PDB file of C-alpha atoms in Angstrom:
ATOM      1  CA  VAL S 294      -7.576  53.261 -85.745  1.00  0.00           C
ATOM      2  CA  ARG S 295      -8.311  49.753 -86.927  1.00  0.00           C
ATOM      3  CA  ILE S 296      -7.077  48.322 -83.615  1.00  0.00           C
ATOM      4  CA  GLU S 297      -9.304  50.775 -81.722  1.00  0.00           C
ATOM      5  CA  LYS S 298     -12.346  49.751 -83.794  1.00  0.00           C
ATOM      6  CA  GLN S 299     -11.571  46.084 -83.135  1.00  0.00           C
ATOM      7  CA  LYS S 300     -11.404  46.757 -79.398  1.00  0.00           C
ATOM      8  CA  LYS S 301     -14.770  48.569 -79.503  1.00  0.00           C
ATOM      9  CA  MET S 302     -16.307  45.685 -81.514  1.00  0.00           C
ATOM     10  CA  LYS S 303     -14.998  43.126 -79.028  1.00  0.00           C
ATOM     11  CA  THR S 304     -16.361  45.152 -76.147  1.00  0.00           C
ATOM     12  CA  LYS S 305     -19.767  45.407 -77.837  1.00  0.00           C
ATOM     13  CA  ILE S 306     -19.888  41.683 -78.557  1.00  0.00           C
ATOM     14  CA  LEU S 307     -18.839  40.915 -74.988  1.00  0.00           C
ATOM     15  CA  GLY S 308     -21.596  43.189 -73.699  1.00  0.00           C
ATOM     16  CA  ILE S 309     -24.232  41.458 -75.821  1.00  0.00           C
ATOM     17  CA  ALA S 310     -23.053  38.046 -74.689  1.00  0.00           C
ATOM     18  CA  MET S 311     -23.217  39.116 -71.023  1.00  0.00           C
ATOM     19  CA  MET S 312     -26.763  40.445 -71.471  1.00  0.00           C
ATOM     20  CA  MET S 313     -27.818  37.193 -73.074  1.00  0.00           C
ATOM     21  CA  THR S 314     -26.196  35.202 -70.293  1.00  0.00           C
ATOM     22  CA  ALA S 315     -27.895  37.366 -67.699  1.00  0.00           C
ATOM     23  CA  GLY S 316     -31.223  36.832 -69.411  1.00  0.00           C
ATOM     24  CA  PHE S 317     -30.829  33.049 -69.254  1.00  0.00           C
ATOM     25  CA  ALA S 318     -29.643  33.300 -65.666  1.00  0.00           C
ATOM     26  CA  PHE S 319     -32.673  35.334 -64.621  1.00  0.00           C
ATOM     27  CA  GLY S 320     -34.820  32.763 -66.342  1.00  0.00           C
ATOM     28  CA  GLN S 321     -33.637  30.227 -63.826  1.00  0.00           C
ATOM     29  CA  LEU S 322     -34.382  32.473 -60.834  1.00  0.00           C
ATOM     30  CA  PRO S 323     -37.826  32.309 -59.166  1.00  0.00           C
ATOM     31  CA  SER S 324     -40.552  34.778 -60.067  1.00  0.00           C
ATOM     32  CA  THR S 325     -38.817  36.421 -62.953  1.00  0.00           C
ATOM     33  CA  GLY S 326     -41.770  36.120 -65.344  1.00  0.00           C
ATOM     34  CA  VAL S 327     -39.778  33.810 -67.611  1.00  0.00           C
ATOM     35  CA  SER S 328     -41.477  30.449 -68.178  1.00  0.00           C
ATOM     36  CA  PRO S 329     -39.559  27.109 -68.068  1.00  0.00           C
ATOM     37  CA  SER S 330     -39.610  27.191 -71.882  1.00  0.00           C
ATOM     38  CA  ASN S 331     -37.662  30.486 -71.767  1.00  0.00           C
ATOM     39  CA  VAL S 332     -40.644  32.569 -72.929  1.00  0.00           C
ATOM     40  CA  LEU S 333     -40.893  35.993 -71.355  1.00  0.00           C
ATOM     41  CA  ASP S 334     -44.497  36.233 -70.128  1.00  0.00           C
ATOM     42  CA  GLY S 335     -44.572  39.990 -69.598  1.00  0.00           C
ATOM     43  CA  LEU S 336     -43.058  43.307 -70.557  1.00  0.00           C
ATOM     44  CA  TYR S 337     -39.615  42.790 -69.083  1.00  0.00           C
ATOM     45  CA  VAL S 338     -37.496  40.404 -67.028  1.00  0.00           C
ATOM     46  CA  GLN S 339     -38.400  41.045 -63.377  1.00  0.00           C
ATOM     47  CA  GLN S 340     -35.076  41.372 -61.651  1.00  0.00           C
ATOM     48  CA  HIS S 341     -35.613  43.409 -58.472  1.00  0.00           C
ATOM     49  CA  ILE S 342     -37.288  40.839 -56.160  1.00  0.00           C
ATOM     50  CA  PRO S 343     -35.519  37.691 -57.525  1.00  0.00           C
ATOM     51  CA  THR S 344     -32.134  39.289 -56.853  1.00  0.00           C
ATOM     52  CA  LYS S 345     -33.109  41.243 -53.729  1.00  0.00           C
ATOM     53  CA  LYS S 346     -30.873  41.018 -50.672  1.00  0.00           C
ATOM     54  CA  VAL S 347     -32.094  40.676 -47.126  1.00  0.00           C
ATOM     55  CA  VAL S 348     -32.297  43.922 -45.156  1.00  0.00           C
ATOM     56  CA  SER S 349     -30.409  43.357 -41.902  1.00  0.00           C
ATOM     57  CA  TYR S 350     -32.049  43.970 -38.577  1.00  0.00           C
ATOM     58  CA  ALA S 351     -30.893  46.947 -36.577  1.00  0.00           C
ATOM     59  CA  PRO S 352     -28.009  46.044 -34.204  1.00  0.00           C
ATOM     60  CA  LEU S 353     -29.301  45.062 -30.779  1.00  0.00           C
ATOM     61  CA  ARG S 354     -27.512  44.473 -27.482  1.00  0.00           C
ATOM     62  CA  GLU S 355     -28.896  42.945 -24.349  1.00  0.00           C
ATOM     63  CA  ALA S 356     -28.296  46.224 -22.559  1.00  0.00           C
ATOM     64  CA  ASP S 357     -30.510  48.051 -25.144  1.00  0.00           C
ATOM     65  CA  VAL S 358     -33.621  45.994 -24.295  1.00  0.00           C
ATOM     66  CA  MET S 359     -35.586  47.606 -21.472  1.00  0.00           C
ATOM     67  CA  TRP S 360     -38.634  45.359 -21.829  1.00  0.00           C
ATOM     68  CA  SER S 361     -39.625  42.323 -23.907  1.00  0.00           C
ATOM     69  CA  LYS S 362     -42.550  39.940 -24.286  1.00  0.00           C
ATOM     70  CA  ARG S 363     -42.807  36.684 -26.247  1.00  0.00           C
ATOM     71  CA  VAL S 364     -46.093  35.872 -27.958  1.00  0.00           C
ATOM     72  CA  TRP S 365     -47.427  33.270 -30.341  1.00  0.00           C
ATOM     73  CA  ARG S 366     -49.859  34.306 -33.087  1.00  0.00           C
ATOM     74  CA  THR S 367     -52.275  32.557 -35.386  1.00  0.00           C
ATOM     75  CA  ILE S 368     -52.487  33.737 -39.010  1.00  0.00           C
ATOM     76  CA  ASP S 369     -55.715  32.446 -40.506  1.00  0.00           C
ATOM     77  CA  VAL S 370     -55.143  32.282 -44.300  1.00  0.00           C
ATOM     78  CA  GLN S 371     -58.898  32.365 -44.931  1.00  0.00           C
ATOM     79  CA  GLN S 372     -58.966  35.948 -43.750  1.00  0.00           C
ATOM     80  CA  LYS S 373     -59.129  38.332 -46.721  1.00  0.00           C
ATOM     81  CA  LEU S 374     -55.984  40.316 -45.735  1.00  0.00           C
ATOM     82  CA  ASN S 375     -54.057  37.020 -45.644  1.00  0.00           C
ATOM     83  CA  PHE S 376     -55.075  35.804 -49.110  1.00  0.00           C
ATOM     84  CA  PRO S 377     -51.565  36.615 -50.558  1.00  0.00           C
ATOM     85  CA  LEU S 378     -50.216  33.883 -48.260  1.00  0.00           C
ATOM     86  CA  PHE S 379     -52.776  31.345 -49.477  1.00  0.00           C
ATOM     87  CA  TYR S 380     -53.181  32.000 -53.206  1.00  0.00           C
ATOM     88  CA  PRO S 381     -52.481  30.911 -55.893  1.00  0.00           C
ATOM     89  CA  ARG S 382     -53.383  27.301 -55.204  1.00  0.00           C
ATOM     90  CA  GLU S 383     -51.127  26.185 -58.080  1.00  0.00           C
ATOM     91  CA  PRO S 384     -47.701  27.890 -58.636  1.00  0.00           C
ATOM     92  CA  LEU S 385     -47.666  30.472 -61.472  1.00  0.00           C
ATOM     93  CA  THR S 386     -44.722  31.803 -63.481  1.00  0.00           C
ATOM     94  CA  ASP S 387     -44.451  34.957 -61.452  1.00  0.00           C
ATOM     95  CA  ARG S 388     -45.704  33.972 -57.993  1.00  0.00           C
ATOM     96  CA  MET S 389     -46.728  31.126 -55.727  1.00  0.00           C
ATOM     97  CA  ALA S 390     -48.293  30.539 -52.319  1.00  0.00           C
ATOM     98  CA  LEU S 391     -46.178  30.665 -49.179  1.00  0.00           C
ATOM     99  CA  TRP S 392     -46.507  26.887 -48.690  1.00  0.00           C
ATOM    100  CA  ASP S 393     -45.130  26.118 -52.174  1.00  0.00           C
ATOM    101  CA  ILE S 394     -42.159  28.394 -51.392  1.00  0.00           C
ATOM    102  CA  ILE S 395     -41.541  26.577 -48.092  1.00  0.00           C
ATOM    103  CA  LYS S 396     -41.850  23.185 -49.754  1.00  0.00           C
ATOM    104  CA  TYR S 397     -39.475  24.208 -52.550  1.00  0.00           C
ATOM    105  CA  GLY S 398     -36.961  25.509 -50.036  1.00  0.00           C
ATOM    106  CA  ILE S 399     -37.000  22.280 -48.095  1.00  0.00           C
ATOM    107  CA  GLU S 400     -37.349  19.665 -50.857  1.00  0.00           C
ATOM    108  CA  GLU S 401     -35.632  21.184 -53.865  1.00  0.00           C
ATOM    109  CA  GLU S 402     -33.129  23.781 -52.709  1.00  0.00           C
ATOM    110  CA  GLY S 403     -32.412  22.326 -49.251  1.00  0.00           C
ATOM    111  CA  SER S 404     -31.986  25.863 -47.998  1.00  0.00           C
ATOM    112  CA  LEU S 405     -34.607  25.578 -45.245  1.00  0.00           C
ATOM    113  CA  THR S 406     -34.292  23.337 -42.213  1.00  0.00           C
ATOM    114  CA  PRO S 407     -37.598  22.012 -40.812  1.00  0.00           C
ATOM    115  CA  TYR S 408     -37.733  21.401 -37.073  1.00  0.00           C
ATOM    116  CA  GLU S 409     -39.833  18.408 -36.157  1.00  0.00           C
ATOM    117  CA  LEU S 410     -42.413  18.637 -33.404  1.00  0.00           C
ATOM    118  CA  ASN S 411     -41.573  15.364 -31.687  1.00  0.00           C
ATOM    119  CA  GLY S 412     -38.400  13.605 -30.755  1.00  0.00           C
ATOM    120  CA  ASP S 413     -37.204  11.428 -27.888  1.00  0.00           C
ATOM    121  CA  GLY S 414     -40.828  11.037 -26.737  1.00  0.00           C
ATOM    122  CA  LYS S 415     -41.173  14.839 -26.321  1.00  0.00           C
ATOM    123  CA  PHE S 416     -43.107  17.499 -28.206  1.00  0.00           C
ATOM    124  CA  ASP S 417     -42.138  20.971 -29.381  1.00  0.00           C
ATOM    125  CA  PHE S 418     -45.336  22.783 -30.237  1.00  0.00           C
ATOM    126  CA  ASP S 419     -43.900  26.168 -29.122  1.00  0.00           C
ATOM    127  CA  GLY S 420     -41.037  26.298 -31.567  1.00  0.00           C
ATOM    128  CA  GLU S 421     -37.974  25.814 -29.433  1.00  0.00           C
ATOM    129  CA  PHE S 422     -36.126  24.320 -32.452  1.00  0.00           C
ATOM    130  CA  LEU S 423     -35.106  21.147 -30.634  1.00  0.00           C
ATOM    131  CA  TYR S 424     -35.261  18.556 -33.434  1.00  0.00           C
ATOM    132  CA  PRO S 425     -33.762  19.774 -36.706  1.00  0.00           C
ATOM    133  CA  LEU S 426     -34.197  17.561 -39.750  1.00  0.00           C
ATOM    134  CA  THR S 427     -30.883  17.635 -41.611  1.00  0.00           C
ATOM    135  CA  SER S 428     -29.329  15.436 -44.262  1.00  0.00           C
ATOM    136  CA  ASN S 429     -25.841  15.489 -42.647  1.00  0.00           C
ATOM    137  CA  GLY S 430     -24.304  16.347 -45.981  1.00  0.00           C
ATOM    138  CA  ASN S 431     -26.089  13.575 -47.894  1.00  0.00           C
ATOM    139  CA  PRO S 432     -29.390  14.783 -49.383  1.00  0.00           C
ATOM    140  CA  ASN S 433     -29.954  11.290 -50.898  1.00  0.00           C
ATOM    141  CA  ASP S 434     -29.896   9.589 -47.525  1.00  0.00           C
ATOM    142  CA  THR S 435     -32.917   7.243 -47.299  1.00  0.00           C
ATOM    143  CA  ALA S 436     -33.679   7.981 -43.665  1.00  0.00           C
ATOM    144  CA  TYR S 437     -33.572  11.732 -44.275  1.00  0.00           C
ATOM    145  CA  ILE S 438     -35.835  11.481 -47.346  1.00  0.00           C
ATOM    146  CA  THR S 439     -38.341   9.348 -45.441  1.00  0.00           C
ATOM    147  CA  SER S 440     -38.474  11.792 -42.494  1.00  0.00           C
ATOM    148  CA  ARG S 441     -38.733  14.758 -44.877  1.00  0.00           C
ATOM    149  CA  ASP S 442     -41.592  13.126 -46.847  1.00  0.00           C
ATOM    150  CA  ASN S 443     -43.432  12.483 -43.601  1.00  0.00           C
ATOM    151  CA  LEU S 444     -43.535  16.286 -43.128  1.00  0.00           C
ATOM    152  CA  LEU S 445     -44.394  17.280 -46.734  1.00  0.00           C
ATOM    153  CA  TYR S 446     -46.728  14.432 -47.755  1.00  0.00           C
ATOM    154  CA  SER S 447     -49.852  12.891 -46.334  1.00  0.00           C
ATOM    155  CA  THR S 448     -50.461   9.162 -46.439  1.00  0.00           C
ATOM    156  CA  SER S 449     -53.696   7.235 -46.672  1.00  0.00           C
ATOM    157  CA  THR S 450     -54.636   3.555 -46.906  1.00  0.00           C
ATOM    158  CA  VAL S 451     -56.449   2.611 -50.100  1.00  0.00           C
ATOM    159  CA  ILE S 452     -57.572  -0.650 -51.697  1.00  0.00           C
ATOM    160  CA  LYS S 453     -55.127  -2.107 -54.178  1.00  0.00           C
ATOM    161  CA  LEU S 454     -56.552  -2.574 -57.668  1.00  0.00           C
ATOM    162  CA  ASP S 455     -55.687  -5.249 -60.132  1.00  0.00           C
ATOM    163  CA  GLU S 456     -55.181  -4.923 -63.934  1.00  0.00           C
ATOM    164  CA  ASN S 457     -58.948  -4.827 -64.519  1.00  0.00           C
ATOM    165  CA  GLY S 458     -59.532  -2.070 -61.971  1.00  0.00           C
ATOM    166  CA  GLU S 459     -61.067  -4.522 -59.511  1.00  0.00           C
ATOM    167  CA  PRO S 460     -59.991  -4.831 -55.819  1.00  0.00           C
ATOM    168  CA  ALA S 461     -56.962  -7.143 -55.602  1.00  0.00           C
ATOM    169  CA  LEU S 462     -57.245 -10.126 -53.303  1.00  0.00           C
ATOM    170  CA  ASP S 463     -54.534 -11.833 -51.288  1.00  0.00           C
ATOM    171  CA  ASN S 464     -54.014 -15.582 -51.030  1.00  0.00           C
ATOM    172  CA  GLU S 465     -56.727 -15.883 -48.391  1.00  0.00           C
ATOM    173  CA  GLY S 466     -59.295 -13.946 -50.426  1.00  0.00           C
ATOM    174  CA  TYR S 467     -59.121 -10.692 -48.473  1.00  0.00           C
ATOM    175  CA  GLU S 468     -58.823  -7.324 -50.150  1.00  0.00           C
ATOM    176  CA  GLU S 469     -55.254  -5.950 -50.297  1.00  0.00           C
ATOM    177  CA  TYR S 470     -54.476  -2.422 -49.081  1.00  0.00           C
ATOM    178  CA  ILE S 471     -51.590  -0.168 -50.017  1.00  0.00           C
ATOM    179  CA  THR S 472     -50.317   3.134 -48.589  1.00  0.00           C
ATOM    180  CA  ASP S 473     -50.926   6.078 -50.943  1.00  0.00           C
ATOM    181  CA  LYS S 474     -48.649   9.112 -50.594  1.00  0.00           C
ATOM    182  CA  ASN S 475     -49.987  12.529 -51.629  1.00  0.00           C
ATOM    183  CA  ALA S 476     -48.179  15.849 -51.560  1.00  0.00           C
ATOM    184  CA  ILE S 477     -49.589  18.425 -49.153  1.00  0.00           C
ATOM    185  CA  THR S 478     -50.834  21.259 -51.337  1.00  0.00           C
ATOM    186  CA  ALA S 479     -51.267  24.973 -50.675  1.00  0.00           C
ATOM    187  CA  ASP S 480     -55.050  24.730 -50.473  1.00  0.00           C
ATOM    188  CA  GLN S 481     -54.742  22.347 -47.504  1.00  0.00           C
ATOM    189  CA  ILE S 482     -52.945  24.962 -45.398  1.00  0.00           C
ATOM    190  CA  VAL S 483     -55.424  26.655 -43.043  1.00  0.00           C
ATOM    191  CA  LYS S 484     -53.157  28.574 -40.663  1.00  0.00           C
ATOM    192  CA  TYR S 485     -49.649  29.643 -39.858  1.00  0.00           C
ATOM    193  CA  TYR S 486     -48.389  29.911 -36.263  1.00  0.00           C
ATOM    194  CA  VAL S 487     -45.856  32.676 -35.702  1.00  0.00           C
ATOM    195  CA  LYS S 488     -43.564  32.960 -32.706  1.00  0.00           C
ATOM    196  CA  GLU S 489     -42.246  36.498 -32.140  1.00  0.00           C
ATOM    197  CA  ASP S 490     -40.554  38.696 -29.568  1.00  0.00           C
ATOM    198  CA  TRP S 491     -41.731  42.258 -28.872  1.00  0.00           C
ATOM    199  CA  PHE S 492     -39.201  44.535 -27.223  1.00  0.00           C
ATOM    200  CA  PHE S 493     -38.416  48.168 -26.510  1.00  0.00           C
ATOM    201  CA  ASP S 494     -35.031  49.345 -27.784  1.00  0.00           C
ATOM    202  CA  LYS S 495     -33.877  52.290 -25.671  1.00  0.00           C
ATOM    203  CA  GLN S 496     -31.129  53.248 -28.088  1.00  0.00           C
ATOM    204  CA  ARG S 497     -33.636  53.880 -30.871  1.00  0.00           C
ATOM    205  CA  SER S 498     -36.546  54.659 -28.554  1.00  0.00           C
ATOM    206  CA  VAL S 499     -38.892  52.351 -30.440  1.00  0.00           C
ATOM    207  CA  MET S 500     -41.048  49.322 -29.785  1.00  0.00           C
ATOM    208  CA  ASP S 501     -39.978  46.681 -32.226  1.00  0.00           C
ATOM    209  CA  VAL S 502     -40.712  43.059 -33.066  1.00  0.00           C
ATOM    210  CA  ARG S 503     -38.694  40.134 -34.427  1.00  0.00           C
ATOM    211  CA  ILE S 504     -40.342  37.014 -35.801  1.00  0.00           C
ATOM    212  CA  ILE S 505     -38.455  33.966 -34.478  1.00  0.00           C
ATOM    213  CA  GLY S 506     -40.318  31.059 -36.028  1.00  0.00           C
ATOM    214  CA  ILE S 507     -43.191  30.109 -38.340  1.00  0.00           C
ATOM    215  CA  SER S 508     -45.136  26.871 -38.523  1.00  0.00           C
ATOM    216  CA  PRO S 509     -47.709  25.734 -41.168  1.00  0.00           C
ATOM    217  CA  VAL S 510     -50.971  24.071 -40.027  1.00  0.00           C
ATOM    218  CA  ILE S 511     -53.262  21.818 -42.058  1.00  0.00           C
ATOM    219  CA  LYS S 512     -56.610  20.099 -41.528  1.00  0.00           C
ATOM    220  CA  GLU S 513     -56.123  16.652 -40.085  1.00  0.00           C
ATOM    221  CA  TYR S 514     -57.032  13.554 -42.100  1.00  0.00           C
ATOM    222  CA  ASP S 515     -57.459   9.955 -41.034  1.00  0.00           C
ATOM    223  CA  GLU S 516     -55.814   6.859 -42.581  1.00  0.00           C
ATOM    224  CA  ASN S 517     -58.554   6.676 -45.230  1.00  0.00           C
ATOM    225  CA  GLY S 518     -57.979  10.255 -46.398  1.00  0.00           C
ATOM    226  CA  GLU S 519     -61.154  11.529 -44.753  1.00  0.00           C
ATOM    227  CA  MET S 520     -61.008  14.944 -43.125  1.00  0.00           C
ATOM    228  CA  LYS S 521     -61.261  14.847 -39.335  1.00  0.00           C
ATOM    229  CA  GLU S 522     -62.150  17.496 -36.811  1.00  0.00           C
ATOM    230  CA  GLY S 523     -59.134  19.362 -35.595  1.00  0.00           C
ATOM    231  CA  GLU S 524     -55.900  20.604 -37.118  1.00  0.00           C
ATOM    232  CA  LYS S 525     -52.361  19.313 -37.429  1.00  0.00           C
ATOM    233  CA  GLN S 526     -49.229  21.389 -36.957  1.00  0.00           C
ATOM    234  CA  LEU S 527     -46.548  20.220 -39.360  1.00  0.00           C
ATOM    235  CA  PHE S 528     -43.184  21.577 -38.252  1.00  0.00           C
ATOM    236  CA  TRP S 529     -41.356  24.804 -37.313  1.00  0.00           C
ATOM    237  CA  LEU S 530     -39.022  26.919 -39.427  1.00  0.00           C
ATOM    238  CA  TYR S 531     -36.448  29.345 -38.086  1.00  0.00           C
ATOM    239  CA  PHE S 532     -37.628  32.637 -39.522  1.00  0.00           C
ATOM    240  CA  PRO S 533     -34.251  34.412 -39.857  1.00  0.00           C
ATOM    241  CA  GLU S 534     -33.221  31.532 -42.120  1.00  0.00           C
ATOM    242  CA  CYS S 535     -36.539  31.761 -44.038  1.00  0.00           C
ATOM    243  CA  ARG S 536     -35.920  35.446 -44.821  1.00  0.00           C
ATOM    244  CA  TYR S 537     -33.212  34.496 -47.346  1.00  0.00           C
ATOM    245  CA  VAL S 538     -35.772  32.432 -49.272  1.00  0.00           C
ATOM    246  CA  PHE S 539     -38.891  34.575 -48.762  1.00  0.00           C
ATOM    247  CA  GLN S 540     -37.113  37.744 -50.086  1.00  0.00           C
ATOM    248  CA  ASN S 541     -36.944  36.405 -53.668  1.00  0.00           C
ATOM    249  CA  TYR S 542     -40.638  35.626 -54.221  1.00  0.00           C
ATOM    250  CA  PHE S 543     -43.375  38.078 -55.183  1.00  0.00           C
ATOM    251  CA  VAL S 544     -46.440  38.844 -53.168  1.00  0.00           C
ATOM    252  CA  TYR S 545     -49.524  39.903 -55.086  1.00  0.00           C
ATOM    253  CA  ASN S 546     -50.279  43.625 -55.077  1.00  0.00           C
ATOM    254  CA  ARG S 547     -53.993  44.389 -55.550  1.00  0.00           C
ATOM    255  CA  LYS S 548     -53.251  47.916 -56.780  1.00  0.00           C
ATOM    256  CA  ASN S 549     -50.276  47.652 -59.083  1.00  0.00           C
ATOM    257  CA  ASP S 550     -48.562  44.622 -60.648  1.00  0.00           C
ATOM    258  CA  ALA S 551     -45.384  46.678 -61.238  1.00  0.00           C
ATOM    259  CA  GLN S 552     -44.930  47.389 -57.533  1.00  0.00           C
ATOM    260  CA  ARG S 553     -45.004  44.015 -55.906  1.00  0.00           C
ATOM    261  CA  MET S 554     -43.064  43.270 -52.745  1.00  0.00           C
ATOM    262  CA  SER S 555     -41.491  40.088 -51.445  1.00  0.00           C
ATOM    263  CA  PHE S 556     -42.802  37.776 -48.717  1.00  0.00           C
ATOM    264  CA  ASP S 557     -40.025  39.025 -46.453  1.00  0.00           C
ATOM    265  CA  ASP S 558     -41.370  42.581 -47.043  1.00  0.00           C
ATOM    266  CA  LEU S 559     -44.887  41.373 -46.132  1.00  0.00           C
ATOM    267  CA  PHE S 560     -43.787  40.075 -42.744  1.00  0.00           C
ATOM    268  CA  TRP S 561     -41.433  43.028 -42.156  1.00  0.00           C
ATOM    269  CA  LYS S 562     -44.271  45.488 -42.766  1.00  0.00           C
ATOM    270  CA  ARG S 563     -46.764  43.349 -40.784  1.00  0.00           C
ATOM    271  CA  MET S 564     -49.190  43.208 -43.704  1.00  0.00           C
ATOM    272  CA  PHE S 565     -51.246  40.360 -42.295  1.00  0.00           C
ATOM    273  CA  THR S 566     -54.015  39.939 -39.742  1.00  0.00           C
ATOM    274  CA  SER S 567     -53.657  37.614 -36.752  1.00  0.00           C
ATOM    275  CA  PHE S 568     -54.572  37.046 -33.158  1.00  0.00           C
ATOM    276  CA  ILE S 569     -52.508  36.071 -30.175  1.00  0.00           C
ATOM    277  CA  HIS S 570     -53.128  32.537 -28.910  1.00  0.00           C
ATOM    278  CA  LYS S 571     -50.348  32.469 -26.297  1.00  0.00           C
ATOM    279  CA  GLU S 572     -48.057  34.778 -24.323  1.00  0.00           C
ATOM    280  CA  SER S 573     -45.149  33.875 -22.141  1.00  0.00           C
ATOM    281  CA  ASN S 574     -46.534  32.944 -18.734  1.00  0.00           C
ATOM    282  CA  VAL S 575     -45.590  31.052 -15.578  1.00  0.00           C
ATOM    283  CA  TYR S 576     -47.915  28.130 -16.441  1.00  0.00           C
ATOM    284  CA  ASP S 577     -46.718  27.889 -20.068  1.00  0.00           C
ATOM    285  CA  ARG S 578     -50.311  27.508 -21.246  1.00  0.00           C
ATOM    286  CA  GLU S 579     -52.214  28.818 -24.228  1.00  0.00           C
ATOM    287  CA  ILE S 580     -55.204  31.118 -23.998  1.00  0.00           C
ATOM    288  CA  GLY S 581     -57.517  28.275 -25.007  1.00  0.00           C
ATOM    289  CA  ARG S 582     -56.512  26.376 -21.870  1.00  0.00           C
ATOM    290  CA  TYR S 583     -58.140  28.888 -19.530  1.00  0.00           C
ATOM    291  CA  GLU S 584     -60.586  30.647 -21.877  1.00  0.00           C
ATOM    292  CA  ASN S 585     -62.494  27.891 -23.688  1.00  0.00           C
ATOM    293  CA  ASN S 586     -65.162  30.173 -25.131  1.00  0.00           C
ATOM    294  CA  GLY S 587     -64.150  31.500 -28.585  1.00  0.00           C
ATOM    295  CA  VAL S 588     -65.300  35.068 -27.917  1.00  0.00           C
ATOM    296  CA  LYS S 589     -63.623  35.190 -24.531  1.00  0.00           C
ATOM    297  CA  ALA S 590     -60.406  33.875 -26.079  1.00  0.00           C
ATOM    298  CA  LEU S 591     -60.443  36.654 -28.691  1.00  0.00           C
ATOM    299  CA  LEU S 592     -61.071  39.246 -25.968  1.00  0.00           C
ATOM    300  CA  GLU S 593     -58.132  37.871 -24.011  1.00  0.00           C
ATOM    301  CA  SER S 594     -56.020  38.125 -27.123  1.00  0.00           C
ATOM    302  CA  GLU S 595     -57.008  41.773 -27.509  1.00  0.00           C
ATOM    303  CA  ARG S 596     -56.289  42.398 -23.845  1.00  0.00           C
ATOM    304  CA  ILE S 597     -52.724  41.139 -24.259  1.00  0.00           C
ATOM    305  CA  LYS S 598     -52.262  43.264 -27.389  1.00  0.00           C
ATOM    306  CA  ASN S 599     -53.598  46.416 -25.664  1.00  0.00           C
ATOM    307  CA  GLU S 600     -51.443  45.749 -22.632  1.00  0.00           C
ATOM    308  CA  MET S 601     -48.340  45.810 -24.839  1.00  0.00           C
ATOM    309  CA  LEU S 602     -49.483  49.127 -26.338  1.00  0.00           C
ATOM    310  CA  ILE S 603     -49.951  50.591 -22.911  1.00  0.00           C
ATOM    311  CA  ILE S 604     -46.502  49.437 -21.812  1.00  0.00           C
ATOM    312  CA  GLU S 605     -45.037  51.165 -24.882  1.00  0.00           C
ATOM    313  CA  HIS S 606     -46.697  54.437 -23.943  1.00  0.00           C
ATOM    314  CA  ASP S 607     -45.826  54.198 -20.272  1.00  0.00           C
ATOM    315  CA  LEU S 608     -42.425  52.556 -20.487  1.00  0.00           C
ATOM    316  CA  TRP S 609     -40.478  55.583 -19.319  1.00  0.00           C
ATOM    317  CA  HIS S 610     -42.362  55.467 -15.991  1.00  0.00           C
ATOM    318  CA  LEU S 611     -41.293  51.907 -15.181  1.00  0.00           C
TER     319      LEU S 611
END
């Protein structure tokens, strides 16, 4: 009897130790509600989203695809429905903006691979994933860190100040300038470009969509840090790789804080508003290249979207 009691006591102690270990482990996971000082800021440790696994896509063969169309979309984060992608401007204990997640995945975890837009004198604005930025197994490589910082930080030229706060002068009496590096923050992101493929799966008899890539866009600044007209596309990310990061971060739910979903769920359920700025075409041109007027460009975007709906309805007559 004594031996049996000792076994039960050991099992109980082991269970308590495992629970405590799990609590500390969840405290290290993103979006658990546990602060860096190990204070639980809420009713319970939020475990579902931080430990959520990616839901696999339905199996798809080339023979199953009767029709497909590639389109590029613009997600304007200033649109009200897209606010969960833009806010909060500063990371909170339980959630953060999409840009902060992307930056964390690239800079801290190293789990996301950014694809640069230019290389070998060429440009990749359409997300063909031609120029991956990788550390080649050495995350401390100077060349890699420099290239990575060029994507995640903005630089500006400012006047160098001396100990008294006055402009520093060189040997010839001219003001000295230095390069100031500032991290790109979530409130600087104005849009996301999304590259996706729409297709009809005859095995499931459904029109489906797969997001292939996503690209953040910011307002462009000059060397002095002044905002210029126009926008700057930063880099592309391969979305199937992003899903493994996006799945573990909460998206704000306006109705119920206890029923939040992940960023992967948001894209899966298409809970964002956007417009098409390009479709696959023989000229490989965007809508803005042949429809310069803003209203006409939006009408052309709607035409492309309605055309895909009509094809879905009439597909069996092709």
